[in-house]
Amino acid sequence: MSYLLRVVLPDRPGMLGAIATALGEAGADIVSLDVVERGPDGAVDDLPVQLPSGGPADLRSPAA
């Protein structure tokens, strides 16, 4: 299953890495990254992700 995630993050080191780590632990594969907007208060990024088959994304636990 493919999803497009739009995230709004503070522009601080490690914030995007934390999102990538959480997605990886959930079994998601980040297909690409697009910085939509960047300003003094933060950044808006689009992350197309691919999840493995086997169930709805909202039922998956991070440890699965």
CHARMM-style PDB file with segment names, atoms N, HN, CA, C and O in Angstrom:
ATOM      1  N   MET     1       0.840  -1.177   0.000  1.00  0.00      PROA
ATOM      2  CA  MET     1       0.000   0.000   0.000  1.00  0.00      PROA
ATOM      3  C   MET     1       0.882   1.236   0.000  1.00  0.00      PROA
ATOM      4  O   MET     1       1.886   1.292   0.710  1.00  0.00      PROA
ATOM      5  N   SER     2       0.509   2.218  -0.791  1.00  0.00      PROA
ATOM      6  HN  SER     2      -0.307   2.173  -1.368  1.00  0.00      PROA
ATOM      7  CA  SER     2       1.251   3.467  -0.859  1.00  0.00      PROA
ATOM      8  C   SER     2       0.465   4.584  -0.205  1.00  0.00      PROA
ATOM      9  O   SER     2      -0.759   4.653  -0.316  1.00  0.00      PROA
ATOM     10  N   TYR     3       1.186   5.453   0.477  1.00  0.00      PROA
ATOM     11  HN  TYR     3       2.180   5.396   0.567  1.00  0.00      PROA
ATOM     12  CA  TYR     3       0.585   6.606   1.141  1.00  0.00      PROA
ATOM     13  C   TYR     3       1.467   7.816   0.919  1.00  0.00      PROA
ATOM     14  O   TYR     3       2.677   7.687   0.732  1.00  0.00      PROA
ATOM     15  N   LEU     4       0.861   8.990   0.940  1.00  0.00      PROA
ATOM     16  HN  LEU     4      -0.121   9.095   1.092  1.00  0.00      PROA
ATOM     17  CA  LEU     4       1.610  10.238   0.913  1.00  0.00      PROA
ATOM     18  C   LEU     4       1.431  10.896   2.271  1.00  0.00      PROA
ATOM     19  O   LEU     4       0.317  11.249   2.658  1.00  0.00      PROA
ATOM     20  N   LEU     5       2.526  11.058   2.986  1.00  0.00      PROA
ATOM     21  HN  LEU     5       3.431  10.771   2.671  1.00  0.00      PROA
ATOM     22  CA  LEU     5       2.493  11.721   4.284  1.00  0.00      PROA
ATOM     23  C   LEU     5       2.998  13.144   4.124  1.00  0.00      PROA
ATOM     24  O   LEU     5       4.058  13.361   3.537  1.00  0.00      PROA
ATOM     25  N   ARG     6       2.267  14.098   4.629  1.00  0.00      PROA
ATOM     26  HN  ARG     6       1.406  13.922   5.106  1.00  0.00      PROA
ATOM     27  CA  ARG     6       2.741  15.478   4.686  1.00  0.00      PROA
ATOM     28  C   ARG     6       3.021  15.771   6.150  1.00  0.00      PROA
ATOM     29  O   ARG     6       2.133  15.678   6.997  1.00  0.00      PROA
ATOM     30  N   VAL     7       4.257  16.124   6.434  1.00  0.00      PROA
ATOM     31  HN  VAL     7       4.979  16.200   5.746  1.00  0.00      PROA
ATOM     32  CA  VAL     7       4.654  16.399   7.809  1.00  0.00      PROA
ATOM     33  C   VAL     7       5.086  17.853   7.943  1.00  0.00      PROA
ATOM     34  O   VAL     7       5.693  18.425   7.038  1.00  0.00      PROA
ATOM     35  N   VAL     8       4.762  18.432   9.083  1.00  0.00      PROA
ATOM     36  HN  VAL     8       4.269  17.967   9.819  1.00  0.00      PROA
ATOM     37  CA  VAL     8       5.183  19.793   9.422  1.00  0.00      PROA
ATOM     38  C   VAL     8       6.089  19.650  10.643  1.00  0.00      PROA
ATOM     39  O   VAL     8       5.654  19.211  11.707  1.00  0.00      PROA
ATOM     40  N   LEU     9       7.342  20.024  10.474  1.00  0.00      PROA
ATOM     41  HN  LEU     9       7.696  20.381   9.609  1.00  0.00      PROA
ATOM     42  CA  LEU     9       8.340  19.796  11.511  1.00  0.00      PROA
ATOM     43  C   LEU     9       9.078  21.082  11.855  1.00  0.00      PROA
ATOM     44  O   LEU     9       9.281  21.938  10.993  1.00  0.00      PROA
ATOM     45  N   PRO    10       9.480  21.217  13.120  1.00  0.00      PROA
ATOM     46  CA  PRO    10      10.400  22.306  13.447  1.00  0.00      PROA
ATOM     47  C   PRO    10      11.700  22.083  12.670  1.00  0.00      PROA
ATOM     48  O   PRO    10      12.123  20.943  12.476  1.00  0.00      PROA
ATOM     49  N   ASP    11      12.319  23.153  12.236  1.00  0.00      PROA
ATOM     50  HN  ASP    11      11.975  24.079  12.393  1.00  0.00      PROA
ATOM     51  CA  ASP    11      13.556  23.044  11.450  1.00  0.00      PROA
ATOM     52  C   ASP    11      14.738  22.922  12.413  1.00  0.00      PROA
ATOM     53  O   ASP    11      15.487  23.873  12.638  1.00  0.00      PROA
ATOM     54  N   ARG    12      14.878  21.710  12.975  1.00  0.00      PROA
ATOM     55  HN  ARG    12      14.269  20.938  12.792  1.00  0.00      PROA
ATOM     56  CA  ARG    12      15.957  21.420  13.915  1.00  0.00      PROA
ATOM     57  C   ARG    12      16.622  20.112  13.513  1.00  0.00      PROA
ATOM     58  O   ARG    12      15.965  19.217  12.981  1.00  0.00      PROA
ATOM     59  N   PRO    13      17.916  19.998  13.764  1.00  0.00      PROA
ATOM     60  CA  PRO    13      18.611  18.754  13.430  1.00  0.00      PROA
ATOM     61  C   PRO    13      17.962  17.556  14.123  1.00  0.00      PROA
ATOM     62  O   PRO    13      17.629  17.610  15.307  1.00  0.00      PROA
ATOM     63  N   GLY    14      17.792  16.479  13.363  1.00  0.00      PROA
ATOM     64  HN  GLY    14      18.062  16.435  12.401  1.00  0.00      PROA
ATOM     65  CA  GLY    14      17.280  15.235  13.909  1.00  0.00      PROA
ATOM     66  C   GLY    14      15.784  15.033  13.797  1.00  0.00      PROA
ATOM     67  O   GLY    14      15.307  13.915  13.991  1.00  0.00      PROA
ATOM     68  N   MET    15      15.024  16.077  13.490  1.00  0.00      PROA
ATOM     69  HN  MET    15      15.411  16.985  13.332  1.00  0.00      PROA
ATOM     70  CA  MET    15      13.567  15.946  13.441  1.00  0.00      PROA
ATOM     71  C   MET    15      13.140  15.012  12.310  1.00  0.00      PROA
ATOM     72  O   MET    15      12.324  14.116  12.528  1.00  0.00      PROA
ATOM     73  N   LEU    16      13.672  15.204  11.122  1.00  0.00      PROA
ATOM     74  HN  LEU    16      14.335  15.931  10.944  1.00  0.00      PROA
ATOM     75  CA  LEU    16      13.323  14.336  10.001  1.00  0.00      PROA
ATOM     76  C   LEU    16      13.849  12.922  10.237  1.00  0.00      PROA
ATOM     77  O   LEU    16      13.206  11.949   9.843  1.00  0.00      PROA
ATOM     78  N   GLY    17      15.002  12.802  10.868  1.00  0.00      PROA
ATOM     79  HN  GLY    17      15.525  13.592  11.188  1.00  0.00      PROA
ATOM     80  CA  GLY    17      15.556  11.496  11.198  1.00  0.00      PROA
ATOM     81  C   GLY    17      14.657  10.718  12.140  1.00  0.00      PROA
ATOM     82  O   GLY    17      14.530   9.500  12.012  1.00  0.00      PROA
ATOM     83  N   ALA    18      14.031  11.411  13.086  1.00  0.00      PROA
ATOM     84  HN  ALA    18      14.134  12.400  13.189  1.00  0.00      PROA
ATOM     85  CA  ALA    18      13.114  10.746  14.021  1.00  0.00      PROA
ATOM     86  C   ALA    18      11.902  10.190  13.281  1.00  0.00      PROA
ATOM     87  O   ALA    18      11.434   9.093  13.584  1.00  0.00      PROA
ATOM     88  N   ILE    19      11.395  10.947  12.311  1.00  0.00      PROA
ATOM     89  HN  ILE    19      11.775  11.839  12.065  1.00  0.00      PROA
ATOM     90  CA  ILE    19      10.262  10.477  11.501  1.00  0.00      PROA
ATOM     91  C   ILE    19      10.684   9.260  10.682  1.00  0.00      PROA
ATOM     92  O   ILE    19       9.958   8.268  10.619  1.00  0.00      PROA
ATOM     93  N   ALA    20      11.858   9.335  10.053  1.00  0.00      PROA
ATOM     94  HN  ALA    20      12.448  10.141  10.104  1.00  0.00      PROA
ATOM     95  CA  ALA    20      12.346   8.225   9.233  1.00  0.00      PROA
ATOM     96  C   ALA    20      12.541   6.966  10.074  1.00  0.00      PROA
ATOM     97  O   ALA    20      12.219   5.867   9.624  1.00  0.00      PROA
ATOM     98  N   THR    21      13.058   7.114  11.275  1.00  0.00      PROA
ATOM     99  HN  THR    21      13.320   8.007  11.640  1.00  0.00      PROA
ATOM    100  CA  THR    21      13.257   5.968  12.162  1.00  0.00      PROA
ATOM    101  C   THR    21      11.921   5.327  12.531  1.00  0.00      PROA
ATOM    102  O   THR    21      11.779   4.105  12.481  1.00  0.00      PROA
ATOM    103  N   ALA    22      10.949   6.151  12.900  1.00  0.00      PROA
ATOM    104  HN  ALA    22      11.065   7.143  12.940  1.00  0.00      PROA
ATOM    105  CA  ALA    22       9.626   5.624  13.270  1.00  0.00      PROA
ATOM    106  C   ALA    22       8.972   4.907  12.095  1.00  0.00      PROA
ATOM    107  O   ALA    22       8.368   3.849  12.275  1.00  0.00      PROA
ATOM    108  N   LEU    23       9.085   5.472  10.894  1.00  0.00      PROA
ATOM    109  HN  LEU    23       9.575   6.331  10.748  1.00  0.00      PROA
ATOM    110  CA  LEU    23       8.514   4.820   9.720  1.00  0.00      PROA
ATOM    111  C   LEU    23       9.207   3.491   9.446  1.00  0.00      PROA
ATOM    112  O   LEU    23       8.548   2.502   9.122  1.00  0.00      PROA
ATOM    113  N   GLY    24      10.525   3.461   9.574  1.00  0.00      PROA
ATOM    114  HN  GLY    24      11.061   4.264   9.837  1.00  0.00      PROA
ATOM    115  CA  GLY    24      11.266   2.222   9.361  1.00  0.00      PROA
ATOM    116  C   GLY    24      10.877   1.149  10.362  1.00  0.00      PROA
ATOM    117  O   GLY    24      10.751  -0.021  10.000  1.00  0.00      PROA
ATOM    118  N   GLU    25      10.687   1.532  11.605  1.00  0.00      PROA
ATOM    119  HN  GLU    25      10.789   2.482  11.899  1.00  0.00      PROA
ATOM    120  CA  GLU    25      10.276   0.564  12.629  1.00  0.00      PROA
ATOM    121  C   GLU    25       8.879   0.014  12.359  1.00  0.00      PROA
ATOM    122  O   GLU    25       8.551  -1.097  12.776  1.00  0.00      PROA
ATOM    123  N   ALA    26       8.060   0.798  11.659  1.00  0.00      PROA
ATOM    124  HN  ALA    26       8.327   1.701  11.321  1.00  0.00      PROA
ATOM    125  CA  ALA    26       6.711   0.344  11.303  1.00  0.00      PROA
ATOM    126  C   ALA    26       6.708  -0.460  10.002  1.00  0.00      PROA
ATOM    127  O   ALA    26       5.656  -0.920   9.560  1.00  0.00      PROA
ATOM    128  N   GLY    27       7.885  -0.632   9.389  1.00  0.00      PROA
ATOM    129  HN  GLY    27       8.740  -0.259   9.748  1.00  0.00      PROA
ATOM    130  CA  GLY    27       7.983  -1.412   8.163  1.00  0.00      PROA
ATOM    131  C   GLY    27       7.756  -0.603   6.901  1.00  0.00      PROA
ATOM    132  O   GLY    27       7.607  -1.172   5.820  1.00  0.00      PROA
ATOM    133  N   ALA    28       7.728   0.716   7.023  1.00  0.00      PROA
ATOM    134  HN  ALA    28       7.849   1.179   7.901  1.00  0.00      PROA
ATOM    135  CA  ALA    28       7.487   1.576   5.854  1.00  0.00      PROA
ATOM    136  C   ALA    28       8.791   1.837   5.112  1.00  0.00      PROA
ATOM    137  O   ALA    28       9.859   1.939   5.716  1.00  0.00      PROA
ATOM    138  N   ASP    29       8.684   1.943   3.796  1.00  0.00      PROA
ATOM    139  HN  ASP    29       7.816   1.861   3.305  1.00  0.00      PROA
ATOM    140  CA  ASP    29       9.810   2.299   2.937  1.00  0.00      PROA
ATOM    141  C   ASP    29       9.547   3.690   2.388  1.00  0.00      PROA
ATOM    142  O   ASP    29       8.553   3.901   1.693  1.00  0.00      PROA
ATOM    143  N   ILE    30      10.429   4.648   2.690  1.00  0.00      PROA
ATOM    144  HN  ILE    30      11.237   4.477   3.255  1.00  0.00      PROA
ATOM    145  CA  ILE    30      10.286   6.010   2.167  1.00  0.00      PROA
ATOM    146  C   ILE    30      10.747   5.982   0.716  1.00  0.00      PROA
ATOM    147  O   ILE    30      11.890   5.636   0.421  1.00  0.00      PROA
ATOM    148  N   VAL    31       9.842   6.352  -0.184  1.00  0.00      PROA
ATOM    149  HN  VAL    31       8.913   6.633   0.056  1.00  0.00      PROA
ATOM    150  CA  VAL    31      10.133   6.297  -1.616  1.00  0.00      PROA
ATOM    151  C   VAL    31      10.896   7.535  -2.070  1.00  0.00      PROA
ATOM    152  O   VAL    31      11.813   7.438  -2.886  1.00  0.00      PROA
ATOM    153  N   SER    32      10.519   8.695  -1.543  1.00  0.00      PROA
ATOM    154  HN  SER    32       9.775   8.773  -0.880  1.00  0.00      PROA
ATOM    155  CA  SER    32      11.212   9.934  -1.878  1.00  0.00      PROA
ATOM    156  C   SER    32      10.867  10.986  -0.827  1.00  0.00      PROA
ATOM    157  O   SER    32      10.093  10.728   0.095  1.00  0.00      PROA
ATOM    158  N   LEU    33      11.448  12.164  -0.978  1.00  0.00      PROA
ATOM    159  HN  LEU    33      12.077  12.373  -1.727  1.00  0.00      PROA
ATOM    160  CA  LEU    33      11.193  13.269  -0.066  1.00  0.00      PROA
ATOM    161  C   LEU    33      11.114  14.543  -0.881  1.00  0.00      PROA
ATOM    162  O   LEU    33      11.969  14.799  -1.729  1.00  0.00      PROA
ATOM    163  N   ASP    34      10.092  15.340  -0.627  1.00  0.00      PROA
ATOM    164  HN  ASP    34       9.398  15.133   0.062  1.00  0.00      PROA
ATOM    165  CA  ASP    34       9.942  16.615  -1.305  1.00  0.00      PROA
ATOM    166  C   ASP    34       9.740  17.688  -0.243  1.00  0.00      PROA
ATOM    167  O   ASP    34       8.793  17.623   0.540  1.00  0.00      PROA
ATOM    168  N   VAL    35      10.640  18.682  -0.219  1.00  0.00      PROA
ATOM    169  HN  VAL    35      11.410  18.735  -0.856  1.00  0.00      PROA
ATOM    170  CA  VAL    35      10.477  19.809   0.690  1.00  0.00      PROA
ATOM    171  C   VAL    35       9.502  20.773   0.025  1.00  0.00      PROA
ATOM    172  O   VAL    35       9.820  21.394  -0.989  1.00  0.00      PROA
ATOM    173  N   VAL    36       8.316  20.888   0.607  1.00  0.00      PROA
ATOM    174  HN  VAL    36       8.058  20.384   1.431  1.00  0.00      PROA
ATOM    175  CA  VAL    36       7.254  21.712   0.036  1.00  0.00      PROA
ATOM    176  C   VAL    36       7.461  23.172   0.398  1.00  0.00      PROA
ATOM    177  O   VAL    36       7.269  24.063  -0.429  1.00  0.00      PROA
ATOM    178  N   GLU    37       7.855  23.407   1.644  1.00  0.00      PROA
ATOM    179  HN  GLU    37       8.012  22.684   2.317  1.00  0.00      PROA
ATOM    180  CA  GLU    37       8.008  24.774   2.131  1.00  0.00      PROA
ATOM    181  C   GLU    37       9.001  24.771   3.278  1.00  0.00      PROA
ATOM    182  O   GLU    37       9.053  23.829   4.069  1.00  0.00      PROA
ATOM    183  N   ARG    38       9.776  25.820   3.359  1.00  0.00      PROA
ATOM    184  HN  ARG    38       9.733  26.585   2.716  1.00  0.00      PROA
ATOM    185  CA  ARG    38      10.721  25.952   4.462  1.00  0.00      PROA
ATOM    186  C   ARG    38      10.742  27.405   4.896  1.00  0.00      PROA
ATOM    187  O   ARG    38      10.887  28.311   4.075  1.00  0.00      PROA
ATOM    188  N   GLY    39      10.596  27.616   6.193  1.00  0.00      PROA
ATOM    189  HN  GLY    39      10.479  26.880   6.860  1.00  0.00      PROA
ATOM    190  CA  GLY    39      10.590  28.971   6.717  1.00  0.00      PROA
ATOM    191  C   GLY    39      11.250  29.011   8.081  1.00  0.00      PROA
ATOM    192  O   GLY    39      11.764  27.996   8.551  1.00  0.00      PROA
ATOM    193  N   PRO    40      11.242  30.157   8.714  1.00  0.00      PROA
ATOM    194  CA  PRO    40      11.915  30.300  10.011  1.00  0.00      PROA
ATOM    195  C   PRO    40      11.287  29.448  11.122  1.00  0.00      PROA
ATOM    196  O   PRO    40      11.953  29.120  12.104  1.00  0.00      PROA
ATOM    197  N   ASP    41      10.017  29.094  10.967  1.00  0.00      PROA
ATOM    198  HN  ASP    41       9.476  29.361  10.170  1.00  0.00      PROA
ATOM    199  CA  ASP    41       9.332  28.319  12.003  1.00  0.00      PROA
ATOM    200  C   ASP    41       9.370  26.817  11.765  1.00  0.00      PROA
ATOM    201  O   ASP    41       9.030  26.046  12.663  1.00  0.00      PROA
ATOM    202  N   GLY    42       9.772  26.390  10.586  1.00  0.00      PROA
ATOM    203  HN  GLY    42      10.048  27.016   9.857  1.00  0.00      PROA
ATOM    204  CA  GLY    42       9.806  24.950  10.330  1.00  0.00      PROA
ATOM    205  C   GLY    42       9.751  24.627   8.855  1.00  0.00      PROA
ATOM    206  O   GLY    42       9.936  25.487   7.994  1.00  0.00      PROA
ATOM    207  N   ALA    43       9.489  23.358   8.592  1.00  0.00      PROA
ATOM    208  HN  ALA    43       9.338  22.659   9.291  1.00  0.00      PROA
ATOM    209  CA  ALA    43       9.465  22.871   7.214  1.00  0.00      PROA
ATOM    210  C   ALA    43       8.243  21.986   7.004  1.00  0.00      PROA
ATOM    211  O   ALA    43       7.770  21.318   7.924  1.00  0.00      PROA
ATOM    212  N   VAL    44       7.747  21.997   5.772  1.00  0.00      PROA
ATOM    213  HN  VAL    44       8.131  22.540   5.025  1.00  0.00      PROA
ATOM    214  CA  VAL    44       6.663  21.120   5.352  1.00  0.00      PROA
ATOM    215  C   VAL    44       7.261  20.174   4.316  1.00  0.00      PROA
ATOM    216  O   VAL    44       7.773  20.611   3.285  1.00  0.00      PROA
ATOM    217  N   ASP    45       7.193  18.877   4.600  1.00  0.00      PROA
ATOM    218  HN  ASP    45       6.777  18.522   5.437  1.00  0.00      PROA
ATOM    219  CA  ASP    45       7.770  17.875   3.715  1.00  0.00      PROA
ATOM    220  C   ASP    45       6.714  16.859   3.311  1.00  0.00      PROA
ATOM    221  O   ASP    45       5.856  16.492   4.115  1.00  0.00      PROA
ATOM    222  N   ASP    46       6.778  16.405   2.062  1.00  0.00      PROA
ATOM    223  HN  ASP    46       7.475  16.702   1.409  1.00  0.00      PROA
ATOM    224  CA  ASP    46       5.943  15.303   1.577  1.00  0.00      PROA
ATOM    225  C   ASP    46       6.814  14.051   1.496  1.00  0.00      PROA
ATOM    226  O   ASP    46       7.906  14.067   0.929  1.00  0.00      PROA
ATOM    227  N   LEU    47       6.298  12.961   2.081  1.00  0.00      PROA
ATOM    228  HN  LEU    47       5.411  12.948   2.541  1.00  0.00      PROA
ATOM    229  CA  LEU    47       7.010  11.691   2.085  1.00  0.00      PROA
ATOM    230  C   LEU    47       6.118  10.600   1.506  1.00  0.00      PROA
ATOM    231  O   LEU    47       5.245  10.095   2.212  1.00  0.00      PROA
ATOM    232  N   PRO    48       6.309  10.224   0.252  1.00  0.00      PROA
ATOM    233  CA  PRO    48       5.600   9.049  -0.253  1.00  0.00      PROA
ATOM    234  C   PRO    48       6.212   7.809   0.389  1.00  0.00      PROA
ATOM    235  O   PRO    48       7.428   7.625   0.351  1.00  0.00      PROA
ATOM    236  N   VAL    49       5.380   6.965   0.973  1.00  0.00      PROA
ATOM    237  HN  VAL    49       4.392   7.114   1.004  1.00  0.00      PROA
ATOM    238  CA  VAL    49       5.870   5.758   1.632  1.00  0.00      PROA
ATOM    239  C   VAL    49       5.128   4.539   1.107  1.00  0.00      PROA
ATOM    240  O   VAL    49       3.987   4.628   0.656  1.00  0.00      PROA
ATOM    241  N   GLN    50       5.792   3.420   1.177  1.00  0.00      PROA
ATOM    242  HN  GLN    50       6.720   3.348   1.544  1.00  0.00      PROA
ATOM    243  CA  GLN    50       5.227   2.128   0.778  1.00  0.00      PROA
ATOM    244  C   GLN    50       5.205   1.250   2.019  1.00  0.00      PROA
ATOM    245  O   GLN    50       6.229   1.066   2.677  1.00  0.00      PROA
ATOM    246  N   LEU    51       4.023   0.703   2.339  1.00  0.00      PROA
ATOM    247  HN  LEU    51       3.191   0.852   1.804  1.00  0.00      PROA
ATOM    248  CA  LEU    51       3.895  -0.214   3.462  1.00  0.00      PROA
ATOM    249  C   LEU    51       3.730  -1.628   2.939  1.00  0.00      PROA
ATOM    250  O   LEU    51       3.129  -1.836   1.884  1.00  0.00      PROA
ATOM    251  N   PRO    52       4.257  -2.604   3.669  1.00  0.00      PROA
ATOM    252  CA  PRO    52       4.087  -3.995   3.234  1.00  0.00      PROA
ATOM    253  C   PRO    52       2.625  -4.407   3.275  1.00  0.00      PROA
ATOM    254  O   PRO    52       1.847  -3.875   4.067  1.00  0.00      PROA
ATOM    255  N   SER    53       2.254  -5.345   2.431  1.00  0.00      PROA
ATOM    256  HN  SER    53       2.885  -5.777   1.787  1.00  0.00      PROA
ATOM    257  CA  SER    53       0.889  -5.867   2.439  1.00  0.00      PROA
ATOM    258  C   SER    53       0.653  -6.639   3.726  1.00  0.00      PROA
ATOM    259  O   SER    53       1.592  -7.075   4.391  1.00  0.00      PROA
ATOM    260  N   GLY    54      -0.613  -6.798   4.060  1.00  0.00      PROA
ATOM    261  HN  GLY    54      -1.376  -6.444   3.520  1.00  0.00      PROA
ATOM    262  CA  GLY    54      -0.924  -7.617   5.206  1.00  0.00      PROA
ATOM    263  C   GLY    54      -1.880  -6.979   6.176  1.00  0.00      PROA
ATOM    264  O   GLY    54      -2.224  -7.591   7.188  1.00  0.00      PROA
ATOM    265  N   GLY    55      -2.319  -5.774   5.904  1.00  0.00      PROA
ATOM    266  HN  GLY    55      -2.040  -5.277   5.082  1.00  0.00      PROA
ATOM    267  CA  GLY    55      -3.289  -5.165   6.801  1.00  0.00      PROA
ATOM    268  C   GLY    55      -3.272  -3.665   6.693  1.00  0.00      PROA
ATOM    269  O   GLY    55      -2.335  -3.073   6.158  1.00  0.00      PROA
ATOM    270  N   PRO    56      -4.318  -3.057   7.207  1.00  0.00      PROA
ATOM    271  CA  PRO    56      -4.411  -1.603   7.173  1.00  0.00      PROA
ATOM    272  C   PRO    56      -3.283  -0.946   7.982  1.00  0.00      PROA
ATOM    273  O   PRO    56      -2.873  -1.463   9.021  1.00  0.00      PROA
ATOM    274  N   ALA    57      -2.807   0.157   7.512  1.00  0.00      PROA
ATOM    275  HN  ALA    57      -3.140   0.578   6.669  1.00  0.00      PROA
ATOM    276  CA  ALA    57      -1.703   0.854   8.170  1.00  0.00      PROA
ATOM    277  C   ALA    57      -2.064   1.278   9.589  1.00  0.00      PROA
ATOM    278  O   ALA    57      -1.208   1.269  10.473  1.00  0.00      PROA
ATOM    279  N   ASP    58      -3.301   1.642   9.810  1.00  0.00      PROA
ATOM    280  HN  ASP    58      -3.996   1.649   9.091  1.00  0.00      PROA
ATOM    281  CA  ASP    58      -3.671   2.125  11.136  1.00  0.00      PROA
ATOM    282  C   ASP    58      -3.781   0.997  12.155  1.00  0.00      PROA
ATOM    283  O   ASP    58      -3.943   1.269  13.345  1.00  0.00      PROA
ATOM    284  N   LEU    59      -3.698  -0.254  11.727  1.00  0.00      PROA
ATOM    285  HN  LEU    59      -3.566  -0.475  10.760  1.00  0.00      PROA
ATOM    286  CA  LEU    59      -3.722  -1.377  12.657  1.00  0.00      PROA
ATOM    287  C   LEU    59      -2.346  -1.935  12.946  1.00  0.00      PROA
ATOM    288  O   LEU    59      -2.198  -2.813  13.796  1.00  0.00      PROA
ATOM    289  N   ARG    60      -1.339  -1.439  12.251  1.00  0.00      PROA
ATOM    290  HN  ARG    60      -1.460  -0.726  11.561  1.00  0.00      PROA
ATOM    291  CA  ARG    60       0.022  -1.933  12.451  1.00  0.00      PROA
ATOM    292  C   ARG    60       0.621  -1.299  13.695  1.00  0.00      PROA
ATOM    293  O   ARG    60       0.446  -0.105  13.937  1.00  0.00      PROA
ATOM    294  N   SER    61       1.317  -2.087  14.472  1.00  0.00      PROA
ATOM    295  HN  SER    61       1.460  -3.058  14.276  1.00  0.00      PROA
ATOM    296  CA  SER    61       2.036  -1.544  15.625  1.00  0.00      PROA
ATOM    297  C   SER    61       3.478  -1.267  15.208  1.00  0.00      PROA
ATOM    298  O   SER    61       3.980  -1.911  14.287  1.00  0.00      PROA
ATOM    299  N   PRO    62       4.158  -0.321  15.864  1.00  0.00      PROA
ATOM    300  CA  PRO    62       5.553  -0.024  15.497  1.00  0.00      PROA
ATOM    301  C   PRO    62       6.464  -1.235  15.623  1.00  0.00      PROA
ATOM    302  O   PRO    62       7.494  -1.287  14.952  1.00  0.00      PROA
ATOM    303  N   ALA    63       6.126  -2.196  16.445  1.00  0.00      PROA
ATOM    304  HN  ALA    63       5.288  -2.153  16.990  1.00  0.00      PROA
ATOM    305  CA  ALA    63       6.979  -3.368  16.634  1.00  0.00      PROA
ATOM    306  C   ALA    63       6.705  -4.467  15.615  1.00  0.00      PROA
ATOM    307  O   ALA    63       7.402  -5.481  15.605  1.00  0.00      PROA
ATOM    308  N   ALA    64       5.701  -4.283  14.754  1.00  0.00      PROA
ATOM    309  HN  ALA    64       5.135  -3.459  14.761  1.00  0.00      PROA
ATOM    310  CA  ALA    64       5.325  -5.334  13.787  1.00  0.00      PROA
ATOM    311  C   ALA    64       6.372  -5.520  12.721  1.00  0.00      PROA
ATOM    312  OT1 ALA    64       6.210  -6.361  11.836  1.00  0.00      PROA
TER     313      ALA     64
END
